[in-house]
Amino acid sequence: MSIVLAGFLNSSYSDCGKNDPDMNEEIEKDPVAILSEEISLHKNVTDDNLKRTNASIMEVKKTSAHYQKEAEKCNAGVETCEEARENAEAALTKEHKLSVLWEIRARELGWKDER
């Protein structure tokens, strides 16, 4: 029974595609033409991938530039706050010195702290 089955498979494979015009066209093609077509398809796929990659790179550059601008604004804000803090600290130090001076004068004039 296996001999009959093997014979059936061998004969059915050899007949495979004989009546298919597309299959016959592919089989009759020159190997160089087939390889050229394959290379052309690979080139098309590679070109498409390259276009998508370039588009992604441009989007990343755009996003990066946006975040860079936001970081620069943030840094400017921090610098402004730091400057305001330094000015407030200087004013507080000046007020404290003035308060100490007034307290010294008040003590010289007889004021006593009742705390």
mmCIF file of N, CA and C in Angstrom:
data_model
loop_
_atom_site.group_PDB
_atom_site.id
_atom_site.type_symbol
_atom_site.label_atom_id
_atom_site.label_comp_id
_atom_site.label_asym_id
_atom_site.label_seq_id
_atom_site.Cartn_x
_atom_site.Cartn_y
_atom_site.Cartn_z
ATOM 1 N N MET A 1 0.817 -1.189 0.000
ATOM 2 C CA MET A 1 0.000 0.000 0.000
ATOM 3 C C MET A 1 0.863 1.256 0.000
ATOM 4 N N SER A 2 1.990 1.245 0.711
ATOM 5 C CA SER A 2 2.866 2.411 0.739
ATOM 6 C C SER A 2 3.513 2.647 -0.621
ATOM 7 N N ILE A 3 3.735 1.616 -1.413
ATOM 8 C CA ILE A 3 4.305 1.773 -2.747
ATOM 9 C C ILE A 3 3.313 2.504 -3.637
ATOM 10 N N VAL A 4 2.036 2.168 -3.512
ATOM 11 C CA VAL A 4 1.002 2.831 -4.308
ATOM 12 C C VAL A 4 0.905 4.294 -3.913
ATOM 13 N N LEU A 5 0.935 4.552 -2.620
ATOM 14 C CA LEU A 5 0.855 5.926 -2.122
ATOM 15 C C LEU A 5 2.057 6.742 -2.572
ATOM 16 N N ALA A 6 3.257 6.170 -2.519
ATOM 17 C CA ALA A 6 4.460 6.860 -2.951
ATOM 18 C C ALA A 6 4.391 7.168 -4.437
ATOM 19 N N GLY A 7 3.904 6.246 -5.230
ATOM 20 C CA GLY A 7 3.759 6.476 -6.664
ATOM 21 C C GLY A 7 2.747 7.568 -6.943
ATOM 22 N N PHE A 8 1.677 7.583 -6.174
ATOM 23 C CA PHE A 8 0.654 8.610 -6.339
ATOM 24 C C PHE A 8 1.223 9.993 -6.017
ATOM 25 N N LEU A 9 1.982 10.085 -4.921
ATOM 26 C CA LEU A 9 2.560 11.364 -4.532
ATOM 27 C C LEU A 9 3.570 11.860 -5.558
ATOM 28 N N ASN A 10 4.426 10.949 -6.043
ATOM 29 C CA ASN A 10 5.428 11.351 -7.028
ATOM 30 C C ASN A 10 4.775 11.852 -8.303
ATOM 31 N N SER A 11 3.744 11.159 -8.779
ATOM 32 C CA SER A 11 3.110 11.570 -10.029
ATOM 33 C C SER A 11 2.286 12.836 -9.821
ATOM 34 N N SER A 12 1.700 13.017 -8.633
ATOM 35 C CA SER A 12 0.887 14.214 -8.419
ATOM 36 C C SER A 12 1.763 15.450 -8.268
ATOM 37 N N TYR A 13 2.980 15.307 -7.720
ATOM 38 C CA TYR A 13 3.873 16.455 -7.621
ATOM 39 C C TYR A 13 4.412 16.852 -8.988
ATOM 40 N N SER A 14 4.683 15.891 -9.819
ATOM 41 C CA SER A 14 5.223 16.223 -11.130
ATOM 42 C C SER A 14 4.170 16.906 -11.995
ATOM 43 N N ASP A 15 2.900 16.619 -11.755
ATOM 44 C CA ASP A 15 1.821 17.259 -12.506
ATOM 45 C C ASP A 15 1.417 18.590 -11.890
ATOM 46 N N CYS A 16 1.911 18.892 -10.717
ATOM 47 C CA CYS A 16 1.502 20.082 -9.977
ATOM 48 C C CYS A 16 1.850 21.343 -10.752
ATOM 49 N N GLY A 17 0.887 22.163 -11.022
ATOM 50 C CA GLY A 17 1.103 23.450 -11.644
ATOM 51 C C GLY A 17 1.216 23.427 -13.151
ATOM 52 N N LYS A 18 1.080 22.268 -13.804
ATOM 53 C CA LYS A 18 1.213 22.223 -15.256
ATOM 54 C C LYS A 18 0.112 23.017 -15.953
ATOM 55 N N ASN A 19 -1.057 23.037 -15.369
ATOM 56 C CA ASN A 19 -2.182 23.714 -15.998
ATOM 57 C C ASN A 19 -2.354 25.148 -15.495
ATOM 58 N N ASP A 20 -1.474 25.596 -14.621
ATOM 59 C CA ASP A 20 -1.575 26.952 -14.062
ATOM 60 C C ASP A 20 -0.674 27.883 -14.878
ATOM 61 N N PRO A 21 -1.274 28.844 -15.641
ATOM 62 C CA PRO A 21 -0.439 29.711 -16.485
ATOM 63 C C PRO A 21 0.510 30.586 -15.679
ATOM 64 N N ASP A 22 0.079 31.061 -14.505
ATOM 65 C CA ASP A 22 0.958 31.891 -13.675
ATOM 66 C C ASP A 22 2.161 31.084 -13.198
ATOM 67 N N MET A 23 1.902 29.850 -12.799
ATOM 68 C CA MET A 23 2.974 28.983 -12.320
ATOM 69 C C MET A 23 3.951 28.685 -13.458
ATOM 70 N N ASN A 24 3.431 28.407 -14.645
ATOM 71 C CA ASN A 24 4.291 28.138 -15.796
ATOM 72 C C ASN A 24 5.144 29.352 -16.130
ATOM 73 N N GLU A 25 4.565 30.541 -16.024
ATOM 74 C CA GLU A 25 5.311 31.773 -16.308
ATOM 75 C C GLU A 25 6.473 31.929 -15.331
ATOM 76 N N GLU A 26 6.219 31.646 -14.029
ATOM 77 C CA GLU A 26 7.272 31.750 -13.016
ATOM 78 C C GLU A 26 8.361 30.711 -13.248
ATOM 79 N N ILE A 27 7.974 29.512 -13.597
ATOM 80 C CA ILE A 27 8.943 28.422 -13.798
ATOM 81 C C ILE A 27 9.834 28.710 -15.003
ATOM 82 N N GLU A 28 9.270 29.336 -16.012
ATOM 83 C CA GLU A 28 10.018 29.601 -17.238
ATOM 84 C C GLU A 28 10.928 30.822 -17.136
ATOM 85 N N LYS A 29 10.806 31.587 -16.073
ATOM 86 C CA LYS A 29 11.639 32.783 -15.933
ATOM 87 C C LYS A 29 13.104 32.410 -15.777
ATOM 88 N N ASP A 30 13.925 33.299 -16.258
ATOM 89 C CA ASP A 30 15.368 33.159 -16.131
ATOM 90 C C ASP A 30 15.753 33.360 -14.662
ATOM 91 N N PRO A 31 16.651 32.542 -14.120
ATOM 92 C CA PRO A 31 17.054 32.700 -12.710
ATOM 93 C C PRO A 31 17.592 34.104 -12.403
ATOM 94 N N VAL A 32 18.266 34.705 -13.360
ATOM 95 C CA VAL A 32 18.790 36.055 -13.150
ATOM 96 C C VAL A 32 17.631 37.036 -13.017
ATOM 97 N N ALA A 33 16.603 36.847 -13.831
ATOM 98 C CA ALA A 33 15.426 37.726 -13.758
ATOM 99 C C ALA A 33 14.716 37.554 -12.414
ATOM 100 N N ILE A 34 14.646 36.318 -11.955
ATOM 101 C CA ILE A 34 14.000 36.051 -10.659
ATOM 102 C C ILE A 34 14.791 36.718 -9.540
ATOM 103 N N LEU A 35 16.102 36.586 -9.566
ATOM 104 C CA LEU A 35 16.934 37.212 -8.538
ATOM 105 C C LEU A 35 16.864 38.735 -8.625
ATOM 106 N N SER A 36 16.832 39.257 -9.836
ATOM 107 C CA SER A 36 16.705 40.713 -10.006
ATOM 108 C C SER A 36 15.398 41.212 -9.424
ATOM 109 N N GLU A 37 14.332 40.464 -9.678
ATOM 110 C CA GLU A 37 13.025 40.846 -9.126
ATOM 111 C C GLU A 37 13.051 40.784 -7.602
ATOM 112 N N GLU A 38 13.681 39.763 -7.063
ATOM 113 C CA GLU A 38 13.800 39.613 -5.605
ATOM 114 C C GLU A 38 14.582 40.775 -5.011
ATOM 115 N N ILE A 39 15.677 41.138 -5.650
ATOM 116 C CA ILE A 39 16.487 42.262 -5.177
ATOM 117 C C ILE A 39 15.686 43.557 -5.248
ATOM 118 N N SER A 40 14.934 43.719 -6.333
ATOM 119 C CA SER A 40 14.103 44.913 -6.480
ATOM 120 C C SER A 40 13.056 44.994 -5.368
ATOM 121 N N LEU A 41 12.446 43.855 -5.040
ATOM 122 C CA LEU A 41 11.460 43.839 -3.947
ATOM 123 C C LEU A 41 12.116 44.190 -2.615
ATOM 124 N N HIS A 42 13.291 43.635 -2.367
ATOM 125 C CA HIS A 42 14.020 43.951 -1.130
ATOM 126 C C HIS A 42 14.377 45.433 -1.068
ATOM 127 N N LYS A 43 14.762 45.991 -2.223
ATOM 128 C CA LYS A 43 15.085 47.416 -2.275
ATOM 129 C C LYS A 43 13.851 48.260 -1.957
ATOM 130 N N ASN A 44 12.698 47.875 -2.500
ATOM 131 C CA ASN A 44 11.457 48.610 -2.216
ATOM 132 C C ASN A 44 11.118 48.570 -0.726
ATOM 133 N N VAL A 45 11.260 47.395 -0.130
ATOM 134 C CA VAL A 45 10.982 47.259 1.302
ATOM 135 C C VAL A 45 11.963 48.098 2.107
ATOM 136 N N THR A 46 13.236 48.053 1.716
ATOM 137 C CA THR A 46 14.262 48.828 2.415
ATOM 138 C C THR A 46 14.001 50.323 2.282
ATOM 139 N N ASP A 47 13.618 50.757 1.076
ATOM 140 C CA ASP A 47 13.308 52.176 0.873
ATOM 141 C C ASP A 47 12.123 52.616 1.729
ATOM 142 N N ASP A 48 11.100 51.769 1.800
ATOM 143 C CA ASP A 48 9.940 52.097 2.647
ATOM 144 C C ASP A 48 10.349 52.187 4.115
ATOM 145 N N ASN A 49 11.166 51.248 4.560
ATOM 146 C CA ASN A 49 11.636 51.281 5.949
ATOM 147 C C ASN A 49 12.460 52.533 6.218
ATOM 148 N N LEU A 50 13.291 52.908 5.246
ATOM 149 C CA LEU A 50 14.112 54.104 5.385
ATOM 150 C C LEU A 50 13.245 55.359 5.473
ATOM 151 N N LYS A 51 12.209 55.425 4.657
ATOM 152 C CA LYS A 51 11.302 56.580 4.705
ATOM 153 C C LYS A 51 10.622 56.676 6.075
ATOM 154 N N ARG A 52 10.154 55.536 6.581
ATOM 155 C CA ARG A 52 9.512 55.542 7.906
ATOM 156 C C ARG A 52 10.509 55.924 8.993
ATOM 157 N N THR A 53 11.723 55.419 8.875
ATOM 158 C CA THR A 53 12.752 55.752 9.859
ATOM 159 C C THR A 53 13.070 57.240 9.828
ATOM 160 N N ASN A 54 13.216 57.788 8.625
ATOM 161 C CA ASN A 54 13.499 59.223 8.504
ATOM 162 C C ASN A 54 12.359 60.066 9.057
ATOM 163 N N ALA A 55 11.129 59.642 8.805
ATOM 164 C CA ALA A 55 9.977 60.364 9.351
ATOM 165 C C ALA A 55 9.989 60.304 10.878
ATOM 166 N N SER A 56 10.335 59.147 11.424
ATOM 167 C CA SER A 56 10.413 59.005 12.881
ATOM 168 C C SER A 56 11.515 59.890 13.454
ATOM 169 N N ILE A 57 12.641 59.940 12.776
ATOM 170 C CA ILE A 57 13.752 60.785 13.239
ATOM 171 C C ILE A 57 13.333 62.249 13.245
ATOM 172 N N MET A 58 12.647 62.686 12.202
ATOM 173 C CA MET A 58 12.195 64.080 12.141
ATOM 174 C C MET A 58 11.217 64.374 13.284
ATOM 175 N N GLU A 59 10.324 63.441 13.574
ATOM 176 C CA GLU A 59 9.368 63.627 14.665
ATOM 177 C C GLU A 59 10.086 63.700 16.011
ATOM 178 N N VAL A 60 11.103 62.853 16.176
ATOM 179 C CA VAL A 60 11.882 62.863 17.420
ATOM 180 C C VAL A 60 12.636 64.178 17.561
ATOM 181 N N LYS A 61 13.206 64.671 16.464
ATOM 182 C CA LYS A 61 13.916 65.950 16.517
ATOM 183 C C LYS A 61 12.965 67.078 16.886
ATOM 184 N N LYS A 62 11.761 67.048 16.313
ATOM 185 C CA LYS A 62 10.757 68.075 16.605
ATOM 186 C C LYS A 62 10.357 68.021 18.086
ATOM 187 N N THR A 63 10.108 66.834 18.573
ATOM 188 C CA THR A 63 9.734 66.667 19.982
ATOM 189 C C THR A 63 10.881 67.089 20.895
ATOM 190 N N SER A 64 12.099 66.716 20.528
ATOM 191 C CA SER A 64 13.268 67.084 21.320
ATOM 192 C C SER A 64 13.429 68.598 21.386
ATOM 193 N N ALA A 65 13.244 69.273 20.255
ATOM 194 C CA ALA A 65 13.348 70.731 20.231
ATOM 195 C C ALA A 65 12.283 71.362 21.123
ATOM 196 N N HIS A 66 11.082 70.786 21.103
ATOM 197 C CA HIS A 66 10.000 71.303 21.952
ATOM 198 C C HIS A 66 10.380 71.187 23.429
ATOM 199 N N TYR A 67 10.861 70.008 23.830
ATOM 200 C CA TYR A 67 11.231 69.817 25.231
ATOM 201 C C TYR A 67 12.433 70.671 25.615
ATOM 202 N N GLN A 68 13.338 70.900 24.673
ATOM 203 C CA GLN A 68 14.486 71.765 24.945
ATOM 204 C C GLN A 68 14.016 73.182 25.239
ATOM 205 N N LYS A 69 13.054 73.674 24.440
ATOM 206 C CA LYS A 69 12.509 75.013 24.678
ATOM 207 C C LYS A 69 11.819 75.079 26.037
ATOM 208 N N GLU A 70 11.068 74.037 26.378
ATOM 209 C CA GLU A 70 10.388 74.000 27.678
ATOM 210 C C GLU A 70 11.420 73.991 28.814
ATOM 211 N N ALA A 71 12.505 73.260 28.635
ATOM 212 C CA ALA A 71 13.560 73.217 29.660
ATOM 213 C C ALA A 71 14.208 74.584 29.815
ATOM 214 N N GLU A 72 14.419 75.275 28.696
ATOM 215 C CA GLU A 72 15.015 76.616 28.766
ATOM 216 C C GLU A 72 14.079 77.581 29.493
ATOM 217 N N LYS A 73 12.774 77.474 29.238
ATOM 218 C CA LYS A 73 11.816 78.327 29.956
ATOM 219 C C LYS A 73 11.850 78.019 31.448
ATOM 220 N N CYS A 74 11.915 76.738 31.769
ATOM 221 C CA CYS A 74 11.958 76.319 33.169
ATOM 222 C C CYS A 74 13.218 76.860 33.846
ATOM 223 N N ASN A 75 14.353 76.741 33.158
ATOM 224 C CA ASN A 75 15.608 77.248 33.721
ATOM 225 C C ASN A 75 15.544 78.756 33.939
ATOM 226 N N ALA A 76 14.943 79.478 32.993
ATOM 227 C CA ALA A 76 14.798 80.928 33.155
ATOM 228 C C ALA A 76 13.922 81.235 34.369
ATOM 229 N N GLY A 77 12.856 80.455 34.552
ATOM 230 C CA GLY A 77 11.990 80.635 35.713
ATOM 231 C C GLY A 77 12.717 80.371 37.021
ATOM 232 N N VAL A 78 13.533 79.329 37.032
ATOM 233 C CA VAL A 78 14.310 78.996 38.234
ATOM 234 C C VAL A 78 15.298 80.115 38.539
ATOM 235 N N GLU A 79 15.944 80.639 37.499
ATOM 236 C CA GLU A 79 16.886 81.739 37.708
ATOM 237 C C GLU A 79 16.174 82.968 38.269
ATOM 238 N N THR A 80 14.991 83.263 37.761
ATOM 239 C CA THR A 80 14.214 84.400 38.260
ATOM 240 C C THR A 80 13.848 84.194 39.729
ATOM 241 N N CYS A 81 13.407 82.998 40.067
ATOM 242 C CA CYS A 81 13.057 82.697 41.456
ATOM 243 C C CYS A 81 14.279 82.789 42.362
ATOM 244 N N GLU A 82 15.387 82.268 41.898
ATOM 245 C CA GLU A 82 16.617 82.309 42.695
ATOM 246 C C GLU A 82 17.043 83.759 42.930
ATOM 247 N N GLU A 83 16.947 84.566 41.891
ATOM 248 C CA GLU A 83 17.295 85.977 42.027
ATOM 249 C C GLU A 83 16.360 86.675 43.023
ATOM 250 N N ALA A 84 15.065 86.371 42.935
ATOM 251 C CA ALA A 84 14.105 86.968 43.869
ATOM 252 C C ALA A 84 14.383 86.504 45.299
ATOM 253 N N ARG A 85 14.744 85.228 45.464
ATOM 254 C CA ARG A 85 15.065 84.710 46.804
ATOM 255 C C ARG A 85 16.292 85.414 47.365
ATOM 256 N N GLU A 86 17.315 85.606 46.529
ATOM 257 C CA GLU A 86 18.528 86.288 46.979
ATOM 258 C C GLU A 86 18.212 87.731 47.379
ATOM 259 N N ASN A 87 17.372 88.397 46.579
ATOM 260 C CA ASN A 87 16.985 89.772 46.907
ATOM 261 C C ASN A 87 16.201 89.829 48.216
ATOM 262 N N ALA A 88 15.297 88.873 48.413
ATOM 263 C CA ALA A 88 14.517 88.830 49.649
ATOM 264 C C ALA A 88 15.423 88.545 50.846
ATOM 265 N N GLU A 89 16.387 87.655 50.660
ATOM 266 C CA GLU A 89 17.327 87.340 51.735
ATOM 267 C C GLU A 89 18.167 88.567 52.094
ATOM 268 N N ALA A 90 18.619 89.307 51.082
ATOM 269 C CA ALA A 90 19.399 90.527 51.328
ATOM 270 C C ALA A 90 18.554 91.574 52.055
ATOM 271 N N ALA A 91 17.298 91.717 51.633
ATOM 272 C CA ALA A 91 16.410 92.687 52.289
ATOM 273 C C ALA A 91 16.141 92.286 53.733
ATOM 274 N N LEU A 92 15.958 90.991 53.984
ATOM 275 C CA LEU A 92 15.715 90.502 55.341
ATOM 276 C C LEU A 92 16.945 90.742 56.217
ATOM 277 N N THR A 93 18.136 90.481 55.677
ATOM 278 C CA THR A 93 19.375 90.728 56.417
ATOM 279 C C THR A 93 19.497 92.210 56.763
ATOM 280 N N LYS A 94 19.181 93.062 55.810
ATOM 281 C CA LYS A 94 19.249 94.504 56.032
ATOM 282 C C LYS A 94 18.245 94.925 57.116
ATOM 283 N N GLU A 95 17.023 94.384 57.055
ATOM 284 C CA GLU A 95 16.003 94.685 58.068
ATOM 285 C C GLU A 95 16.443 94.209 59.445
ATOM 286 N N HIS A 96 17.050 93.016 59.485
ATOM 287 C CA HIS A 96 17.512 92.474 60.769
ATOM 288 C C HIS A 96 18.587 93.383 61.376
ATOM 289 N N LYS A 97 19.538 93.832 60.553
ATOM 290 C CA LYS A 97 20.583 94.742 61.043
ATOM 291 C C LYS A 97 19.979 96.044 61.548
ATOM 292 N N LEU A 98 18.988 96.548 60.819
ATOM 293 C CA LEU A 98 18.325 97.787 61.234
ATOM 294 C C LEU A 98 17.574 97.584 62.553
ATOM 295 N N SER A 99 16.926 96.425 62.702
ATOM 296 C CA SER A 99 16.219 96.123 63.952
ATOM 297 C C SER A 99 17.180 96.032 65.125
ATOM 298 N N VAL A 100 18.327 95.390 64.920
ATOM 299 C CA VAL A 100 19.337 95.284 65.975
ATOM 300 C C VAL A 100 19.827 96.678 66.356
ATOM 301 N N LEU A 101 20.079 97.534 65.374
ATOM 302 C CA LEU A 101 20.520 98.907 65.622
ATOM 303 C C LEU A 101 19.488 99.668 66.458
ATOM 304 N N TRP A 102 18.197 99.565 66.104
ATOM 305 C CA TRP A 102 17.143 100.245 66.866
ATOM 306 C C TRP A 102 17.043 99.683 68.285
ATOM 307 N N GLU A 103 17.238 98.371 68.410
ATOM 308 C CA GLU A 103 17.178 97.780 69.744
ATOM 309 C C GLU A 103 18.331 98.296 70.598
ATOM 310 N N ILE A 104 19.525 98.394 70.058
ATOM 311 C CA ILE A 104 20.690 98.923 70.781
ATOM 312 C C ILE A 104 20.401 100.353 71.220
ATOM 313 N N ARG A 105 19.875 101.195 70.319
ATOM 314 C CA ARG A 105 19.566 102.588 70.664
ATOM 315 C C ARG A 105 18.496 102.659 71.759
ATOM 316 N N ALA A 106 17.498 101.768 71.638
ATOM 317 C CA ALA A 106 16.430 101.767 72.644
ATOM 318 C C ALA A 106 16.990 101.376 74.006
ATOM 319 N N ARG A 107 17.907 100.390 74.053
ATOM 320 C CA ARG A 107 18.513 99.977 75.319
ATOM 321 C C ARG A 107 19.357 101.116 75.892
ATOM 322 N N GLU A 108 20.055 101.819 75.020
ATOM 323 C CA GLU A 108 20.859 102.960 75.489
ATOM 324 C C GLU A 108 19.969 104.053 76.107
ATOM 325 N N LEU A 109 18.735 104.120 75.624
ATOM 326 C CA LEU A 109 17.810 105.123 76.157
ATOM 327 C C LEU A 109 16.963 104.584 77.321
ATOM 328 N N GLY A 110 17.267 103.352 77.758
ATOM 329 C CA GLY A 110 16.616 102.834 78.952
ATOM 330 C C GLY A 110 15.548 101.781 78.707
ATOM 331 N N TRP A 111 15.358 101.356 77.528
ATOM 332 C CA TRP A 111 14.331 100.308 77.254
ATOM 333 C C TRP A 111 14.810 98.977 77.753
ATOM 334 N N LYS A 112 13.918 98.235 78.408
ATOM 335 C CA LYS A 112 14.252 96.914 78.891
ATOM 336 C C LYS A 112 13.310 95.899 78.259
ATOM 337 N N ASP A 113 13.878 94.810 77.829
ATOM 338 C CA ASP A 113 13.090 93.754 77.198
ATOM 339 C C ASP A 113 12.357 92.984 78.286
ATOM 340 N N GLU A 114 11.030 92.845 78.151
ATOM 341 C CA GLU A 114 10.225 92.182 79.195
ATOM 342 C C GLU A 114 9.730 90.801 78.741
ATOM 343 N N ARG A 115 10.420 90.224 77.901
ATOM 344 C CA ARG A 115 10.002 88.900 77.408
ATOM 345 C C ARG A 115 10.216 87.827 78.373
#
